[in-house]
Amino acid sequence: VEVVVRVWQDYDDSYAIRYAQRAGGYVVTNDLYRDHLVKIEDRGRRDETKRWLKSHCISYTFVGEEFLPNPDFRFGGGDG
Protein backbone atom coordinates (compact mmCIF):
# COMPACT_ATOMS: atom_id res chain seq x y z
CA VAL A 1 0.00 0.00 0.00
CA GLU A 2 1.33 3.38 -0.98
CA VAL A 3 -0.16 6.76 -0.08
CA VAL A 4 0.41 9.61 -2.50
CA VAL A 5 0.58 13.13 -1.10
CA ARG A 6 -0.13 15.93 -3.54
CA VAL A 7 0.79 19.60 -3.63
CA TRP A 8 -1.71 21.73 -1.69
CA GLN A 9 -4.22 23.58 -3.90
CA ASP A 10 -3.25 21.46 -6.90
CA TYR A 11 -5.70 19.37 -8.94
CA ASP A 12 -5.55 16.09 -7.02
CA ASP A 13 -7.69 14.00 -9.40
CA SER A 14 -4.99 13.98 -12.04
CA TYR A 15 -2.29 12.93 -9.56
CA ALA A 16 -4.29 10.01 -8.15
CA ILE A 17 -5.50 8.71 -11.49
CA ARG A 18 -2.19 9.03 -13.31
CA TYR A 19 -0.22 7.42 -10.49
CA ALA A 20 -2.59 4.46 -10.22
CA GLN A 21 -2.51 3.96 -13.99
CA ARG A 22 1.29 4.03 -14.16
CA ALA A 23 1.68 1.78 -11.12
CA GLY A 24 -0.98 -0.70 -12.24
CA GLY A 25 -2.92 0.12 -9.10
CA TYR A 26 -6.29 1.20 -7.83
CA VAL A 27 -7.73 4.34 -6.26
CA VAL A 28 -9.61 4.07 -2.96
CA THR A 29 -12.09 6.92 -3.16
CA ASN A 30 -15.71 7.94 -3.06
CA ASP A 31 -15.04 10.55 -5.73
CA LEU A 32 -16.83 9.78 -9.01
CA TYR A 33 -14.37 12.05 -10.87
CA ARG A 34 -17.14 13.73 -12.87
CA ASP A 35 -15.20 17.01 -12.95
CA HIS A 36 -12.10 15.20 -14.18
CA LEU A 37 -14.04 13.56 -17.02
CA VAL A 38 -15.57 16.88 -18.07
CA LYS A 39 -12.06 18.30 -18.56
CA ILE A 40 -11.18 15.62 -21.13
CA GLU A 41 -12.16 17.05 -24.51
CA ASP A 42 -11.41 14.00 -26.68
CA ARG A 43 -14.45 11.71 -26.48
CA GLY A 44 -12.46 8.51 -27.06
CA ARG A 45 -10.01 9.35 -24.31
CA ARG A 46 -12.87 10.38 -22.00
CA ASP A 47 -14.68 7.06 -22.60
CA GLU A 48 -11.45 5.13 -22.02
CA THR A 49 -10.84 7.02 -18.78
CA LYS A 50 -14.43 6.43 -17.66
CA ARG A 51 -14.01 2.66 -18.19
CA TRP A 52 -10.71 2.67 -16.33
CA LEU A 53 -12.22 4.56 -13.40
CA LYS A 54 -15.15 2.16 -13.18
CA SER A 55 -12.82 -0.83 -12.92
CA HIS A 56 -10.11 0.75 -10.73
CA CYS A 57 -11.88 2.90 -8.13
CA ILE A 58 -12.81 1.24 -4.85
CA SER A 59 -15.45 3.03 -2.81
CA TYR A 60 -15.45 2.79 0.98
CA THR A 61 -17.19 3.72 4.20
CA PHE A 62 -16.47 3.69 7.88
CA VAL A 63 -18.44 1.74 10.45
CA GLY A 64 -17.49 3.50 13.65
CA GLU A 65 -13.71 3.62 13.38
CA GLU A 66 -13.47 0.57 11.12
CA PHE A 67 -12.51 1.14 7.48
CA LEU A 68 -14.74 -0.86 5.15
CA PRO A 69 -13.88 -0.97 1.43
CA ASN A 70 -16.69 -1.89 -0.96
CA PRO A 71 -17.24 -5.66 -0.49
CA ASP A 72 -18.70 -5.93 -4.01
CA PHE A 73 -15.58 -4.60 -5.74
CA ARG A 74 -13.80 -7.19 -7.89
CA PHE A 75 -10.13 -6.83 -8.77
CA GLY A 76 -9.12 -7.51 -12.34
CA GLY A 77 -12.15 -5.77 -13.77
CA GLY A 78 -10.16 -4.09 -16.52
CA ASP A 79 -6.76 -3.48 -17.99
CA GLY A 80 -3.82 -2.68 -15.73
PDB file of N, CA, C and O in Angstrom:
ATOM      1  N   VAL A   1       0.849  -1.183   0.000  1.00  0.00           N
ATOM      2  CA  VAL A   1       0.000   0.000   0.000  1.00  0.00           C
ATOM      3  C   VAL A   1       0.885   1.233   0.000  1.00  0.00           C
ATOM      4  O   VAL A   1       1.832   1.309   0.761  1.00  0.00           O
ATOM      5  N   GLU A   2       0.565   2.156  -0.892  1.00  0.00           N
ATOM      6  CA  GLU A   2       1.332   3.384  -0.981  1.00  0.00           C
ATOM      7  C   GLU A   2       0.373   4.562  -0.976  1.00  0.00           C
ATOM      8  O   GLU A   2      -0.626   4.565  -1.687  1.00  0.00           O
ATOM      9  N   VAL A   3       0.655   5.551  -0.154  1.00  0.00           N
ATOM     10  CA  VAL A   3      -0.159   6.762  -0.081  1.00  0.00           C
ATOM     11  C   VAL A   3       0.561   7.858  -0.846  1.00  0.00           C
ATOM     12  O   VAL A   3       1.755   8.068  -0.673  1.00  0.00           O
ATOM     13  N   VAL A   4      -0.168   8.539  -1.712  1.00  0.00           N
ATOM     14  CA  VAL A   4       0.411   9.613  -2.499  1.00  0.00           C
ATOM     15  C   VAL A   4      -0.054  10.948  -1.936  1.00  0.00           C
ATOM     16  O   VAL A   4      -1.245  11.172  -1.776  1.00  0.00           O
ATOM     17  N   VAL A   5       0.892  11.804  -1.617  1.00  0.00           N
ATOM     18  CA  VAL A   5       0.585  13.130  -1.102  1.00  0.00           C
ATOM     19  C   VAL A   5       0.775  14.116  -2.245  1.00  0.00           C
ATOM     20  O   VAL A   5       1.779  14.098  -2.939  1.00  0.00           O
ATOM     21  N   ARG A   6      -0.192  14.977  -2.434  1.00  0.00           N
ATOM     22  CA  ARG A   6      -0.129  15.927  -3.538  1.00  0.00           C
ATOM     23  C   ARG A   6       0.189  17.325  -3.029  1.00  0.00           C
ATOM     24  O   ARG A   6       0.103  17.601  -1.851  1.00  0.00           O
ATOM     25  N   VAL A   7       0.506  18.207  -3.948  1.00  0.00           N
ATOM     26  CA  VAL A   7       0.792  19.596  -3.629  1.00  0.00           C
ATOM     27  C   VAL A   7      -0.518  20.282  -3.244  1.00  0.00           C
ATOM     28  O   VAL A   7      -1.536  20.141  -3.932  1.00  0.00           O
ATOM     29  N   TRP A   8      -0.515  21.036  -2.163  1.00  0.00           N
ATOM     30  CA  TRP A   8      -1.705  21.726  -1.692  1.00  0.00           C
ATOM     31  C   TRP A   8      -2.227  22.663  -2.773  1.00  0.00           C
ATOM     32  O   TRP A   8      -1.473  23.331  -3.454  1.00  0.00           O
ATOM     33  N   GLN A   9      -3.507  22.741  -2.929  1.00  0.00           N
ATOM     34  CA  GLN A   9      -4.220  23.575  -3.903  1.00  0.00           C
ATOM     35  C   GLN A   9      -3.987  23.143  -5.346  1.00  0.00           C
ATOM     36  O   GLN A   9      -4.300  23.869  -6.265  1.00  0.00           O
ATOM     37  N   ASP A  10      -3.450  21.974  -5.554  1.00  0.00           N
ATOM     38  CA  ASP A  10      -3.254  21.457  -6.897  1.00  0.00           C
ATOM     39  C   ASP A  10      -4.444  20.550  -7.238  1.00  0.00           C
ATOM     40  O   ASP A  10      -5.207  20.156  -6.370  1.00  0.00           O
ATOM     41  N   TYR A  11      -4.589  20.198  -8.489  1.00  0.00           N
ATOM     42  CA  TYR A  11      -5.702  19.370  -8.940  1.00  0.00           C
ATOM     43  C   TYR A  11      -5.396  17.912  -8.637  1.00  0.00           C
ATOM     44  O   TYR A  11      -4.701  17.232  -9.389  1.00  0.00           O
ATOM     45  N   ASP A  12      -5.914  17.410  -7.519  1.00  0.00           N
ATOM     46  CA  ASP A  12      -5.552  16.088  -7.020  1.00  0.00           C
ATOM     47  C   ASP A  12      -6.073  14.927  -7.857  1.00  0.00           C
ATOM     48  O   ASP A  12      -5.479  13.859  -7.866  1.00  0.00           O
ATOM     49  N   ASP A  13      -7.170  15.100  -8.597  1.00  0.00           N
ATOM     50  CA  ASP A  13      -7.695  13.999  -9.402  1.00  0.00           C
ATOM     51  C   ASP A  13      -6.642  13.478 -10.372  1.00  0.00           C
ATOM     52  O   ASP A  13      -6.436  12.270 -10.484  1.00  0.00           O
ATOM     53  N   SER A  14      -5.991  14.377 -11.057  1.00  0.00           N
ATOM     54  CA  SER A  14      -4.990  13.975 -12.044  1.00  0.00           C
ATOM     55  C   SER A  14      -3.845  13.193 -11.414  1.00  0.00           C
ATOM     56  O   SER A  14      -3.368  12.204 -11.978  1.00  0.00           O
ATOM     57  N   TYR A  15      -3.387  13.632 -10.249  1.00  0.00           N
ATOM     58  CA  TYR A  15      -2.294  12.934  -9.556  1.00  0.00           C
ATOM     59  C   TYR A  15      -2.702  11.494  -9.224  1.00  0.00           C
ATOM     60  O   TYR A  15      -1.958  10.547  -9.511  1.00  0.00           O
ATOM     61  N   ALA A  16      -3.852  11.333  -8.604  1.00  0.00           N
ATOM     62  CA  ALA A  16      -4.286  10.010  -8.150  1.00  0.00           C
ATOM     63  C   ALA A  16      -4.506   9.062  -9.329  1.00  0.00           C
ATOM     64  O   ALA A  16      -4.041   7.919  -9.309  1.00  0.00           O
ATOM     65  N   ILE A  17      -5.193   9.552 -10.331  1.00  0.00           N
ATOM     66  CA  ILE A  17      -5.503   8.706 -11.487  1.00  0.00           C
ATOM     67  C   ILE A  17      -4.230   8.329 -12.239  1.00  0.00           C
ATOM     68  O   ILE A  17      -3.997   7.151 -12.537  1.00  0.00           O
ATOM     69  N   ARG A  18      -3.411   9.299 -12.548  1.00  0.00           N
ATOM     70  CA  ARG A  18      -2.193   9.028 -13.314  1.00  0.00           C
ATOM     71  C   ARG A  18      -1.261   8.076 -12.559  1.00  0.00           C
ATOM     72  O   ARG A  18      -0.688   7.155 -13.139  1.00  0.00           O
ATOM     73  N   TYR A  19      -1.107   8.290 -11.264  1.00  0.00           N
ATOM     74  CA  TYR A  19      -0.218   7.422 -10.490  1.00  0.00           C
ATOM     75  C   TYR A  19      -0.736   5.985 -10.490  1.00  0.00           C
ATOM     76  O   TYR A  19       0.032   5.038 -10.717  1.00  0.00           O
ATOM     77  N   ALA A  20      -2.021   5.812 -10.251  1.00  0.00           N
ATOM     78  CA  ALA A  20      -2.589   4.460 -10.221  1.00  0.00           C
ATOM     79  C   ALA A  20      -2.457   3.788 -11.585  1.00  0.00           C
ATOM     80  O   ALA A  20      -2.153   2.595 -11.656  1.00  0.00           O
ATOM     81  N   GLN A  21      -2.655   4.538 -12.650  1.00  0.00           N
ATOM     82  CA  GLN A  21      -2.510   3.960 -13.990  1.00  0.00           C
ATOM     83  C   GLN A  21      -1.072   3.514 -14.248  1.00  0.00           C
ATOM     84  O   GLN A  21      -0.830   2.404 -14.720  1.00  0.00           O
ATOM     85  N   ARG A  22      -0.122   4.363 -13.923  1.00  0.00           N
ATOM     86  CA  ARG A  22       1.293   4.035 -14.155  1.00  0.00           C
ATOM     87  C   ARG A  22       1.778   2.887 -13.284  1.00  0.00           C
ATOM     88  O   ARG A  22       2.614   2.096 -13.701  1.00  0.00           O
ATOM     89  N   ALA A  23       1.245   2.802 -12.069  1.00  0.00           N
ATOM     90  CA  ALA A  23       1.680   1.779 -11.119  1.00  0.00           C
ATOM     91  C   ALA A  23       0.870   0.490 -11.238  1.00  0.00           C
ATOM     92  O   ALA A  23       1.146  -0.479 -10.534  1.00  0.00           O
ATOM     93  N   GLY A  24      -0.121   0.486 -12.120  1.00  0.00           N
ATOM     94  CA  GLY A  24      -0.976  -0.695 -12.242  1.00  0.00           C
ATOM     95  C   GLY A  24      -1.811  -0.902 -10.997  1.00  0.00           C
ATOM     96  O   GLY A  24      -2.081  -2.032 -10.610  1.00  0.00           O
ATOM     97  N   GLY A  25      -2.209   0.193 -10.370  1.00  0.00           N
ATOM     98  CA  GLY A  25      -2.920   0.116  -9.100  1.00  0.00           C
ATOM     99  C   GLY A  25      -4.368   0.549  -9.175  1.00  0.00           C
ATOM    100  O   GLY A  25      -4.962   0.621 -10.248  1.00  0.00           O
ATOM    101  N   TYR A  26      -4.899   0.826  -8.012  1.00  0.00           N
ATOM    102  CA  TYR A  26      -6.289   1.200  -7.829  1.00  0.00           C
ATOM    103  C   TYR A  26      -6.361   2.472  -6.994  1.00  0.00           C
ATOM    104  O   TYR A  26      -5.415   2.814  -6.297  1.00  0.00           O
ATOM    105  N   VAL A  27      -7.509   3.141  -7.045  1.00  0.00           N
ATOM    106  CA  VAL A  27      -7.734   4.341  -6.257  1.00  0.00           C
ATOM    107  C   VAL A  27      -8.858   4.045  -5.269  1.00  0.00           C
ATOM    108  O   VAL A  27      -9.946   3.614  -5.667  1.00  0.00           O
ATOM    109  N   VAL A  28      -8.588   4.230  -3.991  1.00  0.00           N
ATOM    110  CA  VAL A  28      -9.610   4.068  -2.960  1.00  0.00           C
ATOM    111  C   VAL A  28     -10.216   5.442  -2.735  1.00  0.00           C
ATOM    112  O   VAL A  28      -9.565   6.345  -2.213  1.00  0.00           O
ATOM    113  N   THR A  29     -11.462   5.613  -3.178  1.00  0.00           N
ATOM    114  CA  THR A  29     -12.087   6.925  -3.160  1.00  0.00           C
ATOM    115  C   THR A  29     -13.596   6.807  -3.280  1.00  0.00           C
ATOM    116  O   THR A  29     -14.098   5.810  -3.801  1.00  0.00           O
ATOM    117  N   ASN A  30     -14.274   7.823  -2.819  1.00  0.00           N
ATOM    118  CA  ASN A  30     -15.706   7.937  -3.063  1.00  0.00           C
ATOM    119  C   ASN A  30     -15.985   9.005  -4.110  1.00  0.00           C
ATOM    120  O   ASN A  30     -17.139   9.312  -4.401  1.00  0.00           O
ATOM    121  N   ASP A  31     -14.927   9.550  -4.677  1.00  0.00           N
ATOM    122  CA  ASP A  31     -15.043  10.552  -5.732  1.00  0.00           C
ATOM    123  C   ASP A  31     -15.420   9.854  -7.031  1.00  0.00           C
ATOM    124  O   ASP A  31     -14.804   8.860  -7.406  1.00  0.00           O
ATOM    125  N   LEU A  32     -16.427  10.354  -7.725  1.00  0.00           N
ATOM    126  CA  LEU A  32     -16.826   9.782  -9.009  1.00  0.00           C
ATOM    127  C   LEU A  32     -16.058  10.401 -10.171  1.00  0.00           C
ATOM    128  O   LEU A  32     -16.224   9.998 -11.321  1.00  0.00           O
ATOM    129  N   TYR A  33     -15.233  11.387  -9.896  1.00  0.00           N
ATOM    130  CA  TYR A  33     -14.368  12.047 -10.871  1.00  0.00           C
ATOM    131  C   TYR A  33     -15.140  12.653 -12.040  1.00  0.00           C
ATOM    132  O   TYR A  33     -14.636  12.724 -13.154  1.00  0.00           O
ATOM    133  N   ARG A  34     -16.350  13.100 -11.801  1.00  0.00           N
ATOM    134  CA  ARG A  34     -17.137  13.732 -12.868  1.00  0.00           C
ATOM    135  C   ARG A  34     -16.431  14.968 -13.414  1.00  0.00           C
ATOM    136  O   ARG A  34     -16.391  15.176 -14.624  1.00  0.00           O
ATOM    137  N   ASP A  35     -15.887  15.786 -12.511  1.00  0.00           N
ATOM    138  CA  ASP A  35     -15.195  17.006 -12.948  1.00  0.00           C
ATOM    139  C   ASP A  35     -13.951  16.679 -13.767  1.00  0.00           C
ATOM    140  O   ASP A  35     -13.615  17.377 -14.713  1.00  0.00           O
ATOM    141  N   HIS A  36     -13.282  15.614 -13.428  1.00  0.00           N
ATOM    142  CA  HIS A  36     -12.104  15.195 -14.182  1.00  0.00           C
ATOM    143  C   HIS A  36     -12.507  14.780 -15.601  1.00  0.00           C
ATOM    144  O   HIS A  36     -11.853  15.150 -16.577  1.00  0.00           O
ATOM    145  N   LEU A  37     -13.581  14.020 -15.718  1.00  0.00           N
ATOM    146  CA  LEU A  37     -14.038  13.557 -17.022  1.00  0.00           C
ATOM    147  C   LEU A  37     -14.479  14.716 -17.909  1.00  0.00           C
ATOM    148  O   LEU A  37     -14.231  14.702 -19.119  1.00  0.00           O
ATOM    149  N   VAL A  38     -15.108  15.716 -17.314  1.00  0.00           N
ATOM    150  CA  VAL A  38     -15.567  16.879 -18.074  1.00  0.00           C
ATOM    151  C   VAL A  38     -14.390  17.614 -18.706  1.00  0.00           C
ATOM    152  O   VAL A  38     -14.505  18.164 -19.806  1.00  0.00           O
ATOM    153  N   LYS A  39     -13.241  17.607 -18.050  1.00  0.00           N
ATOM    154  CA  LYS A  39     -12.055  18.300 -18.557  1.00  0.00           C
ATOM    155  C   LYS A  39     -11.423  17.621 -19.769  1.00  0.00           C
ATOM    156  O   LYS A  39     -10.634  18.221 -20.480  1.00  0.00           O
ATOM    157  N   ILE A  40     -11.761  16.367 -20.011  1.00  0.00           N
ATOM    158  CA  ILE A  40     -11.184  15.622 -21.131  1.00  0.00           C
ATOM    159  C   ILE A  40     -12.009  15.908 -22.380  1.00  0.00           C
ATOM    160  O   ILE A  40     -13.158  15.487 -22.490  1.00  0.00           O
ATOM    161  N   GLU A  41     -11.429  16.619 -23.308  1.00  0.00           N
ATOM    162  CA  GLU A  41     -12.157  17.047 -24.506  1.00  0.00           C
ATOM    163  C   GLU A  41     -12.338  15.929 -25.528  1.00  0.00           C
ATOM    164  O   GLU A  41     -13.387  15.831 -26.163  1.00  0.00           O
ATOM    165  N   ASP A  42     -11.343  15.087 -25.704  1.00  0.00           N
ATOM    166  CA  ASP A  42     -11.413  14.004 -26.678  1.00  0.00           C
ATOM    167  C   ASP A  42     -12.362  12.917 -26.170  1.00  0.00           C
ATOM    168  O   ASP A  42     -12.128  12.326 -25.118  1.00  0.00           O
ATOM    169  N   ARG A  43     -13.424  12.662 -26.916  1.00  0.00           N
ATOM    170  CA  ARG A  43     -14.454  11.708 -26.477  1.00  0.00           C
ATOM    171  C   ARG A  43     -13.898  10.296 -26.271  1.00  0.00           C
ATOM    172  O   ARG A  43     -14.234   9.619 -25.311  1.00  0.00           O
ATOM    173  N   GLY A  44     -13.040   9.846 -27.190  1.00  0.00           N
ATOM    174  CA  GLY A  44     -12.461   8.510 -27.061  1.00  0.00           C
ATOM    175  C   GLY A  44     -11.640   8.370 -25.790  1.00  0.00           C
ATOM    176  O   GLY A  44     -11.746   7.369 -25.081  1.00  0.00           O
ATOM    177  N   ARG A  45     -10.823   9.364 -25.529  1.00  0.00           N
ATOM    178  CA  ARG A  45     -10.009   9.349 -24.306  1.00  0.00           C
ATOM    179  C   ARG A  45     -10.884   9.438 -23.061  1.00  0.00           C
ATOM    180  O   ARG A  45     -10.618   8.785 -22.055  1.00  0.00           O
ATOM    181  N   ARG A  46     -11.942  10.245 -23.131  1.00  0.00           N
ATOM    182  CA  ARG A  46     -12.865  10.379 -22.003  1.00  0.00           C
ATOM    183  C   ARG A  46     -13.563   9.045 -21.715  1.00  0.00           C
ATOM    184  O   ARG A  46     -13.659   8.608 -20.574  1.00  0.00           O
ATOM    185  N   ASP A  47     -14.024   8.362 -22.775  1.00  0.00           N
ATOM    186  CA  ASP A  47     -14.683   7.061 -22.597  1.00  0.00           C
ATOM    187  C   ASP A  47     -13.722   6.023 -22.028  1.00  0.00           C
ATOM    188  O   ASP A  47     -14.086   5.219 -21.176  1.00  0.00           O
ATOM    189  N   GLU A  48     -12.487   6.047 -22.525  1.00  0.00           N
ATOM    190  CA  GLU A  48     -11.454   5.128 -22.024  1.00  0.00           C
ATOM    191  C   GLU A  48     -11.176   5.390 -20.540  1.00  0.00           C
ATOM    192  O   GLU A  48     -11.077   4.460 -19.737  1.00  0.00           O
ATOM    193  N   THR A  49     -11.075   6.655 -20.170  1.00  0.00           N
ATOM    194  CA  THR A  49     -10.836   7.019 -18.777  1.00  0.00           C
ATOM    195  C   THR A  49     -12.014   6.615 -17.909  1.00  0.00           C
ATOM    196  O   THR A  49     -11.838   6.101 -16.794  1.00  0.00           O
ATOM    197  N   LYS A  50     -13.222   6.806 -18.407  1.00  0.00           N
ATOM    198  CA  LYS A  50     -14.425   6.425 -17.660  1.00  0.00           C
ATOM    199  C   LYS A  50     -14.438   4.919 -17.376  1.00  0.00           C
ATOM    200  O   LYS A  50     -14.735   4.480 -16.263  1.00  0.00           O
ATOM    201  N   ARG A  51     -14.075   4.117 -18.384  1.00  0.00           N
ATOM    202  CA  ARG A  51     -14.008   2.661 -18.194  1.00  0.00           C
ATOM    203  C   ARG A  51     -12.945   2.293 -17.166  1.00  0.00           C
ATOM    204  O   ARG A  51     -13.159   1.435 -16.305  1.00  0.00           O
ATOM    205  N   TRP A  52     -11.791   2.960 -17.273  1.00  0.00           N
ATOM    206  CA  TRP A  52     -10.711   2.669 -16.330  1.00  0.00           C
ATOM    207  C   TRP A  52     -11.152   3.007 -14.907  1.00  0.00           C
ATOM    208  O   TRP A  52     -10.929   2.227 -13.981  1.00  0.00           O
ATOM    209  N   LEU A  53     -11.766   4.153 -14.727  1.00  0.00           N
ATOM    210  CA  LEU A  53     -12.218   4.559 -13.399  1.00  0.00           C
ATOM    211  C   LEU A  53     -13.222   3.565 -12.819  1.00  0.00           C
ATOM    212  O   LEU A  53     -13.155   3.224 -11.636  1.00  0.00           O
ATOM    213  N   LYS A  54     -14.139   3.104 -13.654  1.00  0.00           N
ATOM    214  CA  LYS A  54     -15.150   2.158 -13.176  1.00  0.00           C
ATOM    215  C   LYS A  54     -14.523   0.856 -12.671  1.00  0.00           C
ATOM    216  O   LYS A  54     -14.987   0.263 -11.710  1.00  0.00           O
ATOM    217  N   SER A  55     -13.442   0.444 -13.304  1.00  0.00           N
ATOM    218  CA  SER A  55     -12.824  -0.828 -12.925  1.00  0.00           C
ATOM    219  C   SER A  55     -11.656  -0.691 -11.948  1.00  0.00           C
ATOM    220  O   SER A  55     -11.109  -1.693 -11.497  1.00  0.00           O
ATOM    221  N   HIS A  56     -11.276   0.557 -11.598  1.00  0.00           N
ATOM    222  CA  HIS A  56     -10.112   0.750 -10.735  1.00  0.00           C
ATOM    223  C   HIS A  56     -10.343   1.662  -9.531  1.00  0.00           C
ATOM    224  O   HIS A  56      -9.398   1.988  -8.828  1.00  0.00           O
ATOM    225  N   CYS A  57     -11.572   2.072  -9.304  1.00  0.00           N
ATOM    226  CA  CYS A  57     -11.885   2.900  -8.128  1.00  0.00           C
ATOM    227  C   CYS A  57     -12.682   2.069  -7.135  1.00  0.00           C
ATOM    228  O   CYS A  57     -13.715   1.486  -7.474  1.00  0.00           O
ATOM    229  N   ILE A  58     -12.184   2.016  -5.915  1.00  0.00           N
ATOM    230  CA  ILE A  58     -12.811   1.242  -4.854  1.00  0.00           C
ATOM    231  C   ILE A  58     -13.449   2.217  -3.872  1.00  0.00           C
ATOM    232  O   ILE A  58     -12.747   3.015  -3.241  1.00  0.00           O
ATOM    233  N   SER A  59     -14.767   2.162  -3.768  1.00  0.00           N
ATOM    234  CA  SER A  59     -15.450   3.031  -2.805  1.00  0.00           C
ATOM    235  C   SER A  59     -15.299   2.439  -1.399  1.00  0.00           C
ATOM    236  O   SER A  59     -14.909   1.283  -1.227  1.00  0.00           O
ATOM    237  N   TYR A  60     -15.630   3.245  -0.408  1.00  0.00           N
ATOM    238  CA  TYR A  60     -15.451   2.794   0.980  1.00  0.00           C
ATOM    239  C   TYR A  60     -16.403   3.544   1.906  1.00  0.00           C
ATOM    240  O   TYR A  60     -17.023   4.538   1.530  1.00  0.00           O
ATOM    241  N   THR A  61     -16.464   3.044   3.123  1.00  0.00           N
ATOM    242  CA  THR A  61     -17.191   3.723   4.197  1.00  0.00           C
ATOM    243  C   THR A  61     -16.497   3.388   5.511  1.00  0.00           C
ATOM    244  O   THR A  61     -15.549   2.591   5.547  1.00  0.00           O
ATOM    245  N   PHE A  62     -16.938   4.015   6.546  1.00  0.00           N
ATOM    246  CA  PHE A  62     -16.465   3.690   7.885  1.00  0.00           C
ATOM    247  C   PHE A  62     -17.654   3.239   8.713  1.00  0.00           C
ATOM    248  O   PHE A  62     -18.724   3.830   8.642  1.00  0.00           O
ATOM    249  N   VAL A  63     -17.458   2.191   9.481  1.00  0.00           N
ATOM    250  CA  VAL A  63     -18.438   1.736  10.452  1.00  0.00           C
ATOM    251  C   VAL A  63     -17.787   1.984  11.798  1.00  0.00           C
ATOM    252  O   VAL A  63     -16.864   1.265  12.182  1.00  0.00           O
ATOM    253  N   GLY A  64     -18.210   3.062  12.452  1.00  0.00           N
ATOM    254  CA  GLY A  64     -17.494   3.498  13.647  1.00  0.00           C
ATOM    255  C   GLY A  64     -16.107   3.931  13.213  1.00  0.00           C
ATOM    256  O   GLY A  64     -15.955   4.776  12.344  1.00  0.00           O
ATOM    257  N   GLU A  65     -15.091   3.310  13.761  1.00  0.00           N
ATOM    258  CA  GLU A  65     -13.709   3.618  13.381  1.00  0.00           C
ATOM    259  C   GLU A  65     -13.126   2.587  12.424  1.00  0.00           C
ATOM    260  O   GLU A  65     -11.965   2.660  12.053  1.00  0.00           O
ATOM    261  N   GLU A  66     -13.946   1.628  12.016  1.00  0.00           N
ATOM    262  CA  GLU A  66     -13.470   0.570  11.125  1.00  0.00           C
ATOM    263  C   GLU A  66     -13.624   0.974   9.655  1.00  0.00           C
ATOM    264  O   GLU A  66     -14.695   1.380   9.210  1.00  0.00           O
ATOM    265  N   PHE A  67     -12.525   0.865   8.916  1.00  0.00           N
ATOM    266  CA  PHE A  67     -12.514   1.145   7.481  1.00  0.00           C
ATOM    267  C   PHE A  67     -13.114  -0.045   6.749  1.00  0.00           C
ATOM    268  O   PHE A  67     -12.726  -1.185   6.969  1.00  0.00           O
ATOM    269  N   LEU A  68     -14.083   0.210   5.870  1.00  0.00           N
ATOM    270  CA  LEU A  68     -14.744  -0.864   5.150  1.00  0.00           C
ATOM    271  C   LEU A  68     -14.780  -0.561   3.653  1.00  0.00           C
ATOM    272  O   LEU A  68     -15.600   0.214   3.178  1.00  0.00           O
ATOM    273  N   PRO A  69     -13.838  -1.155   2.885  1.00  0.00           N
ATOM    274  CA  PRO A  69     -13.877  -0.975   1.431  1.00  0.00           C
ATOM    275  C   PRO A  69     -15.083  -1.717   0.851  1.00  0.00           C
ATOM    276  O   PRO A  69     -15.596  -2.658   1.466  1.00  0.00           O
ATOM    277  N   ASN A  70     -15.519  -1.306  -0.311  1.00  0.00           N
ATOM    278  CA  ASN A  70     -16.686  -1.892  -0.961  1.00  0.00           C
ATOM    279  C   ASN A  70     -16.517  -3.411  -1.095  1.00  0.00           C
ATOM    280  O   ASN A  70     -15.640  -3.877  -1.818  1.00  0.00           O
ATOM    281  N   PRO A  71     -17.377  -4.192  -0.428  1.00  0.00           N
ATOM    282  CA  PRO A  71     -17.239  -5.655  -0.490  1.00  0.00           C
ATOM    283  C   PRO A  71     -17.630  -6.230  -1.849  1.00  0.00           C
ATOM    284  O   PRO A  71     -17.318  -7.381  -2.140  1.00  0.00           O
ATOM    285  N   ASP A  72     -18.285  -5.447  -2.693  1.00  0.00           N
ATOM    286  CA  ASP A  72     -18.696  -5.927  -4.007  1.00  0.00           C
ATOM    287  C   ASP A  72     -17.658  -5.653  -5.094  1.00  0.00           C
ATOM    288  O   ASP A  72     -17.809  -6.109  -6.226  1.00  0.00           O
ATOM    289  N   PHE A  73     -16.608  -4.914  -4.749  1.00  0.00           N
ATOM    290  CA  PHE A  73     -15.577  -4.596  -5.745  1.00  0.00           C
ATOM    291  C   PHE A  73     -14.814  -5.866  -6.103  1.00  0.00           C
ATOM    292  O   PHE A  73     -14.450  -6.664  -5.242  1.00  0.00           O
ATOM    293  N   ARG A  74     -14.558  -6.036  -7.401  1.00  0.00           N
ATOM    294  CA  ARG A  74     -13.802  -7.193  -7.887  1.00  0.00           C
ATOM    295  C   ARG A  74     -12.546  -6.713  -8.587  1.00  0.00           C
ATOM    296  O   ARG A  74     -12.623  -5.929  -9.540  1.00  0.00           O
ATOM    297  N   PHE A  75     -11.400  -7.176  -8.127  1.00  0.00           N
ATOM    298  CA  PHE A  75     -10.129  -6.833  -8.770  1.00  0.00           C
ATOM    299  C   PHE A  75     -10.058  -7.529 -10.117  1.00  0.00           C
ATOM    300  O   PHE A  75     -10.656  -8.589 -10.329  1.00  0.00           O
ATOM    301  N   GLY A  76      -9.293  -6.935 -11.012  1.00  0.00           N
ATOM    302  CA  GLY A  76      -9.119  -7.514 -12.336  1.00  0.00           C
ATOM    303  C   GLY A  76     -10.243  -7.185 -13.278  1.00  0.00           C
ATOM    304  O   GLY A  76     -10.400  -7.832 -14.299  1.00  0.00           O
ATOM    305  N   GLY A  77     -11.022  -6.143 -12.946  1.00  0.00           N
ATOM    306  CA  GLY A  77     -12.152  -5.770 -13.768  1.00  0.00           C
ATOM    307  C   GLY A  77     -11.785  -4.867 -14.927  1.00  0.00           C
ATOM    308  O   GLY A  77     -12.588  -4.068 -15.372  1.00  0.00           O
ATOM    309  N   GLY A  78     -10.566  -4.928 -15.399  1.00  0.00           N
ATOM    310  CA  GLY A  78     -10.163  -4.087 -16.518  1.00  0.00           C
ATOM    311  C   GLY A  78      -8.676  -4.235 -16.769  1.00  0.00           C
ATOM    312  O   GLY A  78      -8.011  -5.043 -16.164  1.00  0.00           O
ATOM    313  N   ASP A  79      -8.181  -3.407 -17.647  1.00  0.00           N
ATOM    314  CA  ASP A  79      -6.758  -3.483 -17.995  1.00  0.00           C
ATOM    315  C   ASP A  79      -5.899  -2.744 -16.987  1.00  0.00           C
ATOM    316  O   ASP A  79      -6.242  -1.687 -16.532  1.00  0.00           O
ATOM    317  N   GLY A  80      -4.789  -3.332 -16.597  1.00  0.00           N
ATOM    318  CA  GLY A  80      -3.820  -2.684 -15.731  1.00  0.00           C
ATOM    319  C   GLY A  80      -4.110  -2.772 -14.322  1.00  0.00           C
ATOM    320  O   GLY A  80      -3.740  -2.134 -13.451  1.00  0.00           O
TER     321      GLY A  80
END
